[in-house]
GROMACS .gro file of C-alpha atoms in nm:
model
  440
    1MET     CA    1   8.768 -20.673   5.309
    2HIS     CA    2   8.814 -20.294   5.313
    3LEU     CA    3   9.152 -20.148   5.392
    4SER     CA    4   9.157 -19.789   5.527
    5GLY     CA    5   9.441 -19.549   5.537
    6THR     CA    6   9.443 -19.570   5.919
    7ASP     CA    7   9.477 -19.947   5.893
    8LEU     CA    8   9.786 -19.896   5.662
    9THR     CA    9   9.919 -19.636   5.877
   10TYR     CA   10   9.906 -19.897   6.171
   11VAL     CA   11  10.097 -20.143   5.957
   12LEU     CA   12  10.352 -19.913   5.854
   13LEU     CA   13  10.422 -19.800   6.201
   14GLY     CA   14  10.459 -20.144   6.328
   15LEU     CA   15  10.696 -20.258   6.036
   16GLY     CA   16  10.888 -19.946   6.088
   17ALA     CA   17  10.923 -19.991   6.447
   18LEU     CA   18  11.066 -20.368   6.403
   19GLY     CA   19  11.305 -20.234   6.126
   20ALA     CA   20  11.423 -19.941   6.347
   21ALA     CA   21  11.498 -20.217   6.616
   22ALA     CA   22  11.664 -20.481   6.348
   23LEU     CA   23  11.828 -20.284   6.080
   24PRO     CA   24  12.144 -20.144   6.279
   25ALA     CA   25  12.279 -20.494   6.330
   26LEU     CA   26  12.151 -20.627   5.990
   27VAL     CA   27  12.336 -20.352   5.823
   28ALA     CA   28  12.678 -20.349   6.044
   29ARG     CA   29  12.996 -20.362   5.884
   30ARG     CA   30  12.834 -20.336   5.528
   31PRO     CA   31  12.864 -20.008   5.306
   32LEU     CA   32  12.506 -19.954   5.396
   33SER     CA   33  12.323 -19.758   5.672
   34ALA     CA   34  11.984 -19.793   5.806
   35PRO     CA   35  11.872 -19.431   5.705
   36MET     CA   36  11.944 -19.539   5.351
   37VAL     CA   37  11.699 -19.837   5.408
   38PHE     CA   38  11.442 -19.634   5.540
   39LEU     CA   39  11.468 -19.359   5.265
   40ALA     CA   40  11.448 -19.660   5.002
   41LEU     CA   41  11.139 -19.796   5.180
   42GLY     CA   42  10.964 -19.485   5.183
   43PHE     CA   43  11.013 -19.427   4.833
   44ALA     CA   44  10.907 -19.763   4.739
   45VAL     CA   45  10.592 -19.760   4.945
   46PHE     CA   46  10.478 -19.445   4.832
   47LEU     CA   47  10.514 -19.570   4.463
   48LEU     CA   48  10.265 -19.844   4.523
   49PRO     CA   49   9.925 -19.785   4.356
   50VAL     CA   50   9.740 -19.831   4.704
   51GLY     CA   51   9.564 -19.477   4.680
   52LEU     CA   52   9.567 -19.455   5.060
   53LEU     CA   53   9.894 -19.276   5.121
   54PRO     CA   54   9.878 -18.904   5.187
   55GLU     CA   55  10.014 -18.660   4.973
   56LEU     CA   56  10.326 -18.527   5.138
   57ASP     CA   57  10.354 -18.140   5.115
   58PRO     CA   58  10.612 -17.978   5.337
   59VAL     CA   59  10.541 -17.637   5.258
   60ALA     CA   60  10.145 -17.701   5.331
   61ASP     CA   61  10.229 -17.878   5.634
   62ALA     CA   62  10.520 -17.671   5.762
   63SER     CA   63  10.409 -17.659   6.141
   64ALA     CA   64  10.381 -18.048   6.147
   65VAL     CA   65  10.724 -18.092   5.970
   66GLU     CA   66  10.879 -17.831   6.223
   67HIS     CA   67  10.753 -17.994   6.526
   68LEU     CA   68  10.820 -18.350   6.420
   69THR     CA   69  11.174 -18.265   6.351
   70GLU     CA   70  11.204 -18.065   6.640
   71ILE     CA   71  11.117 -18.330   6.880
   72CYS     CA   72  11.354 -18.574   6.680
   73ILE     CA   73  11.629 -18.317   6.712
   74VAL     CA   74  11.617 -18.260   7.088
   75VAL     CA   75  11.608 -18.657   7.167
   76ALA     CA   76  11.901 -18.696   6.971
   77LEU     CA   77  12.093 -18.388   7.148
   78MET     CA   78  12.034 -18.548   7.465
   79GLY     CA   79  12.151 -18.868   7.365
   80ALA     CA   80  12.458 -18.755   7.201
   81GLY     CA   81  12.542 -18.564   7.532
   82LEU     CA   82  12.478 -18.859   7.754
   83ALA     CA   83  12.702 -19.073   7.533
   84ILE     CA   84  13.014 -18.837   7.552
   85ASN     CA   85  13.273 -18.977   7.785
   86ARG     CA   86  13.534 -18.700   7.765
   87PRO     CA   87  13.544 -18.447   8.020
   88PHE     CA   88  13.423 -18.109   7.908
   89GLY     CA   89  13.722 -17.845   7.857
   90ARG     CA   90  13.897 -17.592   7.653
   91ARG     CA   91  14.212 -17.836   7.560
   92SER     CA   92  14.002 -18.147   7.557
   93TRP     CA   93  13.732 -18.030   7.335
   94SER     CA   94  13.977 -17.829   7.101
   95THR     CA   95  13.869 -17.999   6.778
   96THR     CA   96  13.518 -17.921   6.862
   97TRP     CA   97  13.591 -17.557   6.901
   98GLN     CA   98  13.780 -17.537   6.576
   99LEU     CA   99  13.485 -17.687   6.391
  100LEU     CA  100  13.212 -17.452   6.563
  101GLY     CA  101  13.432 -17.161   6.582
  102VAL     CA  102  13.595 -17.162   6.245
  103ALA     CA  103  13.462 -17.415   6.018
  104MET     CA  104  13.103 -17.368   6.077
  105PRO     CA  105  13.071 -16.964   6.024
  106LEU     CA  106  13.327 -16.997   5.725
  107THR     CA  107  13.123 -17.284   5.562
  108ILE     CA  108  12.822 -17.065   5.582
  109LEU     CA  109  12.997 -16.776   5.446
  110ALA     CA  110  13.136 -16.988   5.149
  111THR     CA  111  12.784 -17.162   5.081
  112ALA     CA  112  12.608 -16.828   5.076
  113ALA     CA  113  12.843 -16.684   4.858
  114VAL     CA  114  12.793 -16.965   4.582
  115GLY     CA  115  12.456 -16.928   4.582
  116TRP     CA  116  12.471 -16.551   4.550
  117ALA     CA  117  12.699 -16.578   4.262
  118LEU     CA  118  12.482 -16.829   4.122
  119GLY     CA  119  12.180 -16.599   4.122
  120TRP     CA  120  11.990 -16.631   4.460
  121ALA     CA  121  11.902 -16.292   4.638
  122PRO     CA  122  12.140 -16.250   4.950
  123ALA     CA  123  11.865 -16.370   5.204
  124VAL     CA  124  11.792 -16.659   5.015
  125ALA     CA  125  12.191 -16.779   4.967
  126LEU     CA  126  12.241 -16.693   5.343
  127LEU     CA  127  11.908 -16.910   5.421
  128VAL     CA  128  12.008 -17.196   5.225
  129ALA     CA  129  12.369 -17.181   5.394
  130ALA     CA  130  12.249 -17.176   5.724
  131VAL     CA  131  11.975 -17.424   5.701
  132LEU     CA  132  12.262 -17.684   5.575
  133ALA     CA  133  12.491 -17.591   5.854
  134PRO     CA  134  12.404 -17.837   6.115
  135THR     CA  135  12.569 -18.172   6.084
  136ASP     CA  136  12.401 -18.480   6.193
  137PRO     CA  137  12.600 -18.814   6.249
  138VAL     CA  138  12.288 -18.988   6.365
  139LEU     CA  139  12.247 -19.062   6.004
  140ALA     CA  140  12.573 -19.273   6.009
  141GLY     CA  141  12.607 -19.433   6.315
  142GLU     CA  142  12.960 -19.568   6.267
  143VAL     CA  143  13.098 -19.215   6.309
  144ARG     CA  144  12.943 -19.116   6.639
  145VAL     CA  145  13.027 -19.230   6.968
  146GLY     CA  146  12.858 -19.555   7.126
  147GLU     CA  147  12.722 -19.592   7.466
  148PRO     CA  148  12.835 -19.421   7.794
  149THR     CA  149  13.140 -19.619   7.970
  150ASP     CA  150  13.344 -19.553   8.271
  151ALA     CA  151  13.644 -19.457   8.069
  152GLU     CA  152  13.682 -19.090   8.014
  153PHE     CA  153  13.892 -19.098   7.703
  154ASP     CA  154  13.780 -19.403   7.530
  155GLU     CA  155  13.649 -19.216   7.183
  156ASP     CA  156  13.884 -19.172   6.918
  157GLU     CA  157  13.918 -18.815   6.770
  158VAL     CA  158  13.666 -18.861   6.488
  159ARG     CA  159  13.384 -19.018   6.655
  160PHE     CA  160  13.418 -18.766   6.916
  161ALA     CA  161  13.454 -18.447   6.730
  162LEU     CA  162  13.164 -18.549   6.502
  163THR     CA  163  12.932 -18.605   6.779
  164SER     CA  164  13.024 -18.285   6.970
  165GLU     CA  165  13.005 -18.110   6.696
  166ALA     CA  166  12.665 -18.208   6.595
  167GLY     CA  167  12.542 -18.164   6.955
  168LEU     CA  168  12.637 -17.811   6.953
  169ASN     CA  169  12.584 -17.697   6.601
  170ASP     CA  170  12.234 -17.763   6.595
  171GLY     CA  171  12.196 -17.470   6.826
  172LEU     CA  172  12.480 -17.246   6.697
  173ALA     CA  173  12.307 -17.242   6.345
  174PHE     CA  174  12.017 -17.072   6.487
  175PRO     CA  175  12.159 -16.726   6.489
  176PHE     CA  176  12.239 -16.745   6.122
  177VAL     CA  177  11.877 -16.892   6.035
  178LEU     CA  178  11.743 -16.569   6.220
  179ALA     CA  179  12.018 -16.359   6.001
  180ALA     CA  180  11.851 -16.472   5.695
  181LEU     CA  181  11.502 -16.380   5.805
  182ALA     CA  182  11.639 -16.037   5.937
  183LEU     CA  183  11.791 -15.956   5.591
  184SER     CA  184  11.478 -16.089   5.421
  185ALA     CA  185  11.268 -15.857   5.619
  186ALA     CA  186  11.491 -15.569   5.544
  187SER     CA  187  11.535 -15.653   5.187
  188ALA     CA  188  11.395 -15.908   5.025
  189THR     CA  189  11.629 -15.912   4.705
  190GLY     CA  190  11.910 -15.673   4.812
  191TRP     CA  191  12.128 -15.619   5.095
  192SER     CA  192  12.081 -15.404   5.423
  193ALA     CA  193  12.295 -15.374   5.725
  194GLY     CA  194  12.042 -15.205   5.974
  195TRP     CA  195  11.951 -15.544   6.147
  196ILE     CA  196  12.306 -15.635   6.232
  197GLY     CA  197  12.334 -15.469   6.562
  198HIS     CA  198  12.023 -15.632   6.727
  199TRP     CA  199  12.120 -15.957   6.569
  200VAL     CA  200  12.485 -15.941   6.702
  201TRP     CA  201  12.370 -15.868   7.071
  202TYR     CA  202  12.039 -16.047   7.100
  203ASP     CA  203  12.024 -16.326   6.852
  204VAL     CA  204  12.403 -16.430   6.897
  205LEU     CA  205  12.530 -16.304   7.261
  206ALA     CA  206  12.223 -16.275   7.463
  207ARG     CA  207  12.048 -16.604   7.337
  208ILE     CA  208  12.351 -16.830   7.319
  209ALA     CA  209  12.460 -16.707   7.666
  210ILE     CA  210  12.091 -16.783   7.787
  211GLY     CA  211  12.075 -17.130   7.634
  212THR     CA  212  12.410 -17.228   7.786
  213ALA     CA  213  12.334 -17.085   8.131
  214VAL     CA  214  11.999 -17.278   8.153
  215GLY     CA  215  12.119 -17.588   8.019
  216VAL     CA  216  12.420 -17.599   8.267
  217ALA     CA  217  12.234 -17.498   8.587
  218PHE     CA  218  11.945 -17.737   8.493
  219GLY     CA  219  12.189 -18.016   8.420
  220ARG     CA  220  12.379 -17.971   8.749
  221LEU     CA  221  12.040 -17.943   8.939
  222LEU     CA  222  11.921 -18.279   8.754
  223GLY     CA  223  12.287 -18.437   8.820
  224TRP     CA  224  12.227 -18.374   9.205
  225LEU     CA  225  11.877 -18.477   9.225
  226PHE     CA  226  11.954 -18.822   9.015
  227PHE     CA  227  12.297 -18.900   9.225
  228ARG     CA  228  12.286 -18.718   9.550
  229ALA     CA  229  11.954 -18.622   9.666
  230ARG     CA  230  11.884 -18.763  10.040
  231SER     CA  231  11.574 -18.891   9.970
  232THR     CA  232  11.559 -19.213   9.776
  233ALA     CA  233  11.233 -19.123   9.594
  234LEU     CA  234  11.403 -18.869   9.459
  235ARG     CA  235  11.728 -19.007   9.377
  236LEU     CA  236  11.624 -19.123   9.057
  237SER     CA  237  11.943 -19.335   8.961
  238GLU     CA  238  11.823 -19.590   9.189
  239HIS     CA  239  11.519 -19.644   8.999
  240SER     CA  240  11.665 -19.685   8.670
  241GLU     CA  241  11.383 -19.536   8.483
  242GLY     CA  242  11.507 -19.440   8.163
  243PHE     CA  243  11.220 -19.220   8.033
  244VAL     CA  244  11.342 -18.950   8.295
  245ALA     CA  245  11.596 -18.851   8.034
  246LEU     CA  246  11.293 -18.776   7.812
  247ALA     CA  247  11.168 -18.549   8.087
  248ALA     CA  248  11.479 -18.382   8.139
  249THR     CA  249  11.496 -18.315   7.770
  250PHE     CA  250  11.159 -18.156   7.717
  251ALA     CA  251  11.189 -17.950   8.071
  252SER     CA  252  11.539 -17.814   7.950
  253TYR     CA  253  11.421 -17.729   7.610
  254GLY     CA  254  11.089 -17.574   7.712
  255LEU     CA  255  11.217 -17.355   7.978
  256THR     CA  256  11.490 -17.218   7.775
  257GLU     CA  257  11.247 -17.143   7.473
  258VAL     CA  258  11.034 -16.962   7.723
  259ILE     CA  259  11.258 -16.714   7.822
  260HIS     CA  260  11.406 -16.686   7.450
  261GLY     CA  261  11.715 -16.901   7.469
  262TYR     CA  262  11.833 -17.140   7.216
  263GLY     CA  263  11.660 -17.475   7.350
  264PHE     CA  264  11.893 -17.670   7.122
  265LEU     CA  265  12.194 -17.571   7.279
  266ALA     CA  266  12.054 -17.588   7.625
  267VAL     CA  267  11.956 -17.950   7.574
  268PHE     CA  268  12.312 -18.070   7.504
  269ALA     CA  269  12.454 -17.875   7.777
  270THR     CA  270  12.203 -18.046   8.016
  271ALA     CA  271  12.306 -18.381   7.892
  272VAL     CA  272  12.675 -18.299   7.951
  273SER     CA  273  12.602 -18.152   8.293
  274ILE     CA  274  12.423 -18.449   8.408
  275ARG     CA  275  12.688 -18.693   8.290
  276THR     CA  276  12.964 -18.454   8.448
  277ALA     CA  277  12.776 -18.486   8.783
  278GLU     CA  278  12.855 -18.868   8.815
  279ARG     CA  279  13.049 -18.975   8.514
  280ALA     CA  280  13.103 -19.348   8.601
  281HIS     CA  281  12.745 -19.421   8.700
  282GLY     CA  282  12.549 -19.695   8.505
  283TYR     CA  283  12.228 -19.498   8.502
  284HIS     CA  284  12.394 -19.308   8.219
  285ARG     CA  285  12.364 -19.622   8.005
  286VAL     CA  286  12.007 -19.678   8.103
  287MET     CA  287  11.912 -19.314   8.001
  288HIS     CA  288  12.106 -19.323   7.680
  289SER     CA  289  11.973 -19.651   7.592
  290PHE     CA  290  11.613 -19.516   7.613
  291MET     CA  291  11.683 -19.196   7.412
  292ASP     CA  292  11.873 -19.393   7.155
  293GLN     CA  293  11.551 -19.612   7.087
  294VAL     CA  294  11.330 -19.327   7.074
  295GLU     CA  295  11.568 -19.146   6.822
  296ARG     CA  296  11.577 -19.442   6.606
  297LEU     CA  297  11.191 -19.453   6.598
  298LEU     CA  298  11.157 -19.091   6.508
  299THR     CA  299  11.439 -19.103   6.247
  300ALA     CA  300  11.285 -19.383   6.073
  301ALA     CA  301  10.986 -19.206   6.041
  302ILE     CA  302  11.106 -18.900   5.909
  303LEU     CA  303  11.320 -19.073   5.664
  304PHE     CA  304  11.028 -19.309   5.528
  305LEU     CA  305  10.843 -18.971   5.479
  306VAL     CA  306  11.136 -18.822   5.314
  307GLY     CA  307  11.168 -19.108   5.088
  308GLY     CA  308  10.781 -19.075   5.004
  309PHE     CA  309  10.828 -18.702   4.945
  310VAL     CA  310  11.088 -18.783   4.671
  311ALA     CA  311  10.861 -19.064   4.539
  312GLN     CA  312  10.589 -18.810   4.496
  313GLY     CA  313  10.802 -18.594   4.290
  314GLY     CA  314  10.937 -18.345   4.563
  315LEU     CA  315  11.261 -18.307   4.383
  316ALA     CA  316  11.069 -18.202   4.064
  317ALA     CA  317  11.110 -17.822   4.152
  318LEU     CA  318  11.498 -17.870   4.230
  319THR     CA  319  11.706 -17.625   4.005
  320TRP     CA  320  12.052 -17.644   3.868
  321ARG     CA  321  12.148 -17.390   4.144
  322GLY     CA  322  12.031 -17.602   4.446
  323ALA     CA  323  12.204 -17.921   4.300
  324VAL     CA  324  12.531 -17.724   4.231
  325VAL     CA  325  12.526 -17.569   4.567
  326ALA     CA  326  12.456 -17.908   4.754
  327LEU     CA  327  12.740 -18.069   4.550
  328LEU     CA  328  13.001 -17.790   4.639
  329LEU     CA  329  12.879 -17.805   4.991
  330LEU     CA  330  12.922 -18.174   5.045
  331LEU     CA  331  13.217 -18.236   4.828
  332VAL     CA  332  13.428 -17.924   4.825
  333ILE     CA  333  13.329 -17.671   5.060
  334ARG     CA  334  13.287 -17.858   5.400
  335PRO     CA  335  13.555 -18.103   5.339
  336LEU     CA  336  13.818 -17.823   5.258
  337ILE     CA  337  13.722 -17.568   5.520
  338GLY     CA  338  13.687 -17.857   5.776
  339PHE     CA  339  14.028 -17.985   5.719
  340ALA     CA  340  14.197 -17.639   5.715
  341SER     CA  341  14.018 -17.542   6.068
  342GLN     CA  342  14.186 -17.831   6.248
  343ARG     CA  343  14.483 -17.774   6.393
  344ARG     CA  344  14.769 -18.016   6.402
  345GLY     CA  345  14.801 -18.188   6.718
  346ALA     CA  346  14.405 -18.271   6.755
  347GLY     CA  347  14.436 -18.587   6.572
  348ALA     CA  348  14.649 -18.779   6.296
  349ARG     CA  349  14.609 -18.611   5.931
  350ARG     CA  350  14.394 -18.912   5.814
  351GLU     CA  351  14.150 -18.825   6.128
  352ARG     CA  352  14.150 -18.469   6.033
  353LEU     CA  353  14.077 -18.583   5.670
  354VAL     CA  354  13.790 -18.791   5.771
  355THR     CA  355  13.620 -18.560   6.036
  356ALA     CA  356  13.631 -18.296   5.747
  357PHE     CA  357  13.450 -18.496   5.494
  358PHE     CA  358  13.195 -18.657   5.714
  359GLY     CA  359  12.993 -18.337   5.769
  360ILE     CA  360  12.673 -18.520   5.720
  361ARG     CA  361  12.326 -18.318   5.650
  362GLY     CA  362  12.017 -18.427   5.800
  363ILE     CA  363  11.701 -18.379   6.007
  364GLY     CA  364  11.824 -18.044   6.147
  365SER     CA  365  11.822 -17.893   5.822
  366PHE     CA  366  11.472 -17.993   5.737
  367PHE     CA  367  11.386 -17.802   6.100
  368TYR     CA  368  11.537 -17.490   6.008
  369LEU     CA  369  11.392 -17.473   5.665
  370SER     CA  370  11.014 -17.515   5.804
  371TYR     CA  371  11.084 -17.293   6.073
  372ALA     CA  372  11.223 -17.021   5.841
  373LEU     CA  373  10.950 -17.029   5.595
  374GLY     CA  374  10.715 -17.051   5.868
  375HIS     CA  375  10.838 -16.706   6.021
  376GLY     CA  376  10.947 -16.500   5.692
  377ARG     CA  377  10.898 -16.457   5.335
  378PHE     CA  378  11.193 -16.530   5.071
  379ALA     CA  379  11.237 -16.419   4.717
  380ALA     CA  380  11.252 -16.799   4.614
  381PRO     CA  381  10.969 -17.072   4.552
  382ALA     CA  382  10.934 -17.248   4.890
  383ASP     CA  383  10.906 -17.591   4.695
  384GLY     CA  384  11.228 -17.513   4.522
  385LEU     CA  385  11.389 -17.439   4.851
  386TRP     CA  386  11.257 -17.777   4.994
  387ALA     CA  387  11.396 -17.949   4.698
  388ALA     CA  388  11.737 -17.819   4.725
  389VAL     CA  389  11.759 -17.908   5.099
  390ALA     CA  390  11.606 -18.269   5.053
  391PHE     CA  391  11.830 -18.332   4.778
  392THR     CA  392  12.151 -18.238   4.967
  393VAL     CA  393  12.021 -18.459   5.265
  394LEU     CA  394  11.947 -18.742   5.024
  395VAL     CA  395  12.306 -18.708   4.867
  396SER     CA  396  12.456 -18.682   5.211
  397VAL     CA  397  12.275 -18.981   5.348
  398VAL     CA  398  12.383 -19.203   5.045
  399LEU     CA  399  12.729 -19.085   5.035
  400HIS     CA  400  12.833 -19.077   5.366
  401GLY     CA  401  12.624 -19.399   5.453
  402THR     CA  402  12.800 -19.597   5.201
  403LEU     CA  403  13.141 -19.462   5.301
  404ALA     CA  404  13.100 -19.439   5.651
  405THR     CA  405  13.164 -19.810   5.740
  406PRO     CA  406  13.464 -19.899   5.505
  407VAL     CA  407  13.628 -19.568   5.592
  408VAL     CA  408  13.582 -19.575   5.973
  409ALA     CA  409  13.669 -19.951   5.969
  410ARG     CA  410  14.009 -19.869   5.802
  411LEU     CA  411  14.075 -19.587   6.046
  412ASP     CA  412  14.014 -19.824   6.314
  413ARG     CA  413  14.268 -20.078   6.177
  414LEU     CA  414  14.545 -19.814   6.106
  415ASP     CA  415  14.507 -19.670   6.474
  416GLY     CA  416  14.502 -20.039   6.622
  417ARG     CA  417  14.136 -20.039   6.719
  418GLU     CA  418  14.037 -20.341   6.490
  419ALA     CA  419  13.959 -20.597   6.753
  420GLY     CA  420  13.772 -20.589   7.083
  421PRO     CA  421  13.867 -20.781   7.395
  422GLY     CA  422  13.798 -21.114   7.237
  423GLY     CA  423  13.967 -21.050   6.936
  424ASP     CA  424  13.623 -20.971   6.741
  425VAL     CA  425  13.574 -20.676   6.528
  426PRO     CA  426  13.282 -20.456   6.678
  427GLU     CA  427  12.961 -20.504   6.498
  428SER     CA  428  12.805 -20.174   6.555
  429PRO     CA  429  12.880 -19.833   6.698
  430HIS     CA  430  12.710 -19.916   7.036
  431ASP     CA  431  12.959 -20.179   7.126
  432PRO     CA  432  13.285 -19.998   7.037
  433ALA     CA  433  13.625 -20.146   7.081
  434PRO     CA  434  13.876 -20.009   7.332
  435ARG     CA  435  14.012 -19.682   7.218
  436ALA     CA  436  14.375 -19.499   7.261
  437VAL     CA  437  14.373 -19.155   7.460
  438PRO     CA  438  14.370 -18.908   7.156
  439GLU     CA  439  14.690 -18.699   7.112
  440GLY     CA  440  14.673 -18.328   7.238
   0.00000   0.00000   0.00000
């Protein structure tokens, strides 16, 4: 019997989908995460001498990588926005603003400075720092919020802060990636300031404003349509169709990109606005459940391919500079700056420490690197940049995935969130125990 590459692909897709469904429950309450398992499986399968698996080359296949990761990100952003119970506001989201307005830009500057000091050209150092800026709690589910609930303040500060930070910084990292592209175009190996004026007013101010405005307006329109439209045919909350969330995701993202705003920012704003329209309605859980399933499938596929990329020698181009920058970012720069940026009162000291440490790097970094390399030239080998980013994500998935369960479980015990209503410890982030209202 002849086995073709297409046949093997079907087998892997089926087994991967089954794994995406079963693994979260299997690894719950263990120092292990589903992303770690998919990475390991991808590594193992691509080492098999079957001769049917393709060569994975993110440089040659940059467009495919960009679009696959792009879809995964927008799906994850919609799911994250629908899951957040806490009402949007300046004070209630204070930790988020500190992480975004202080921690993220300072982390980018510090990481870029380290890369420049180690010998990278300024544009390359800024690119790597910007690419690694987005955080991704999808890759360690224990540190993100669970399903939507009726209670507005049932998330603890750590899970809320990391989820809301990741929901917004996927869009807010884009200006820094564009800054690296502009600097590289102006001076590939040196420094130039001629691009800064246009970058500030257009790439930072105008495009963030467009993304936010479109997301909020579109979300409010959909919220009215879902819950208050006079026609029952248009009042989609009564039909309980979860795929409507996917339609809202693509419509919001595409519309914003067409008018040159930041689509990632718009998708998250759309989700939060839909949630605000009718916070206690059960339709939010239907939409979130659907998006969560799609997200897990896409994440499993991408991480499986990342494991295969590593198995095929994807880290062979890793330089000592890339490894040092990755380790310093994960172990020193983000934890220190993340902790220092959070003011007292936004959570207990131990919560601020955990929030600062779990700055997980993930799929957003793959998107931004493929986007940047597809839209500009940099004074560094593309395979070396891919190796540095893949190494950072690999270390982050293993490090944070191993520590997330025991650290968060201990934090829950200390904060009195160990047992659920029946006395059982919650087995997954999708079945969270009742949580106290955070301080501040």
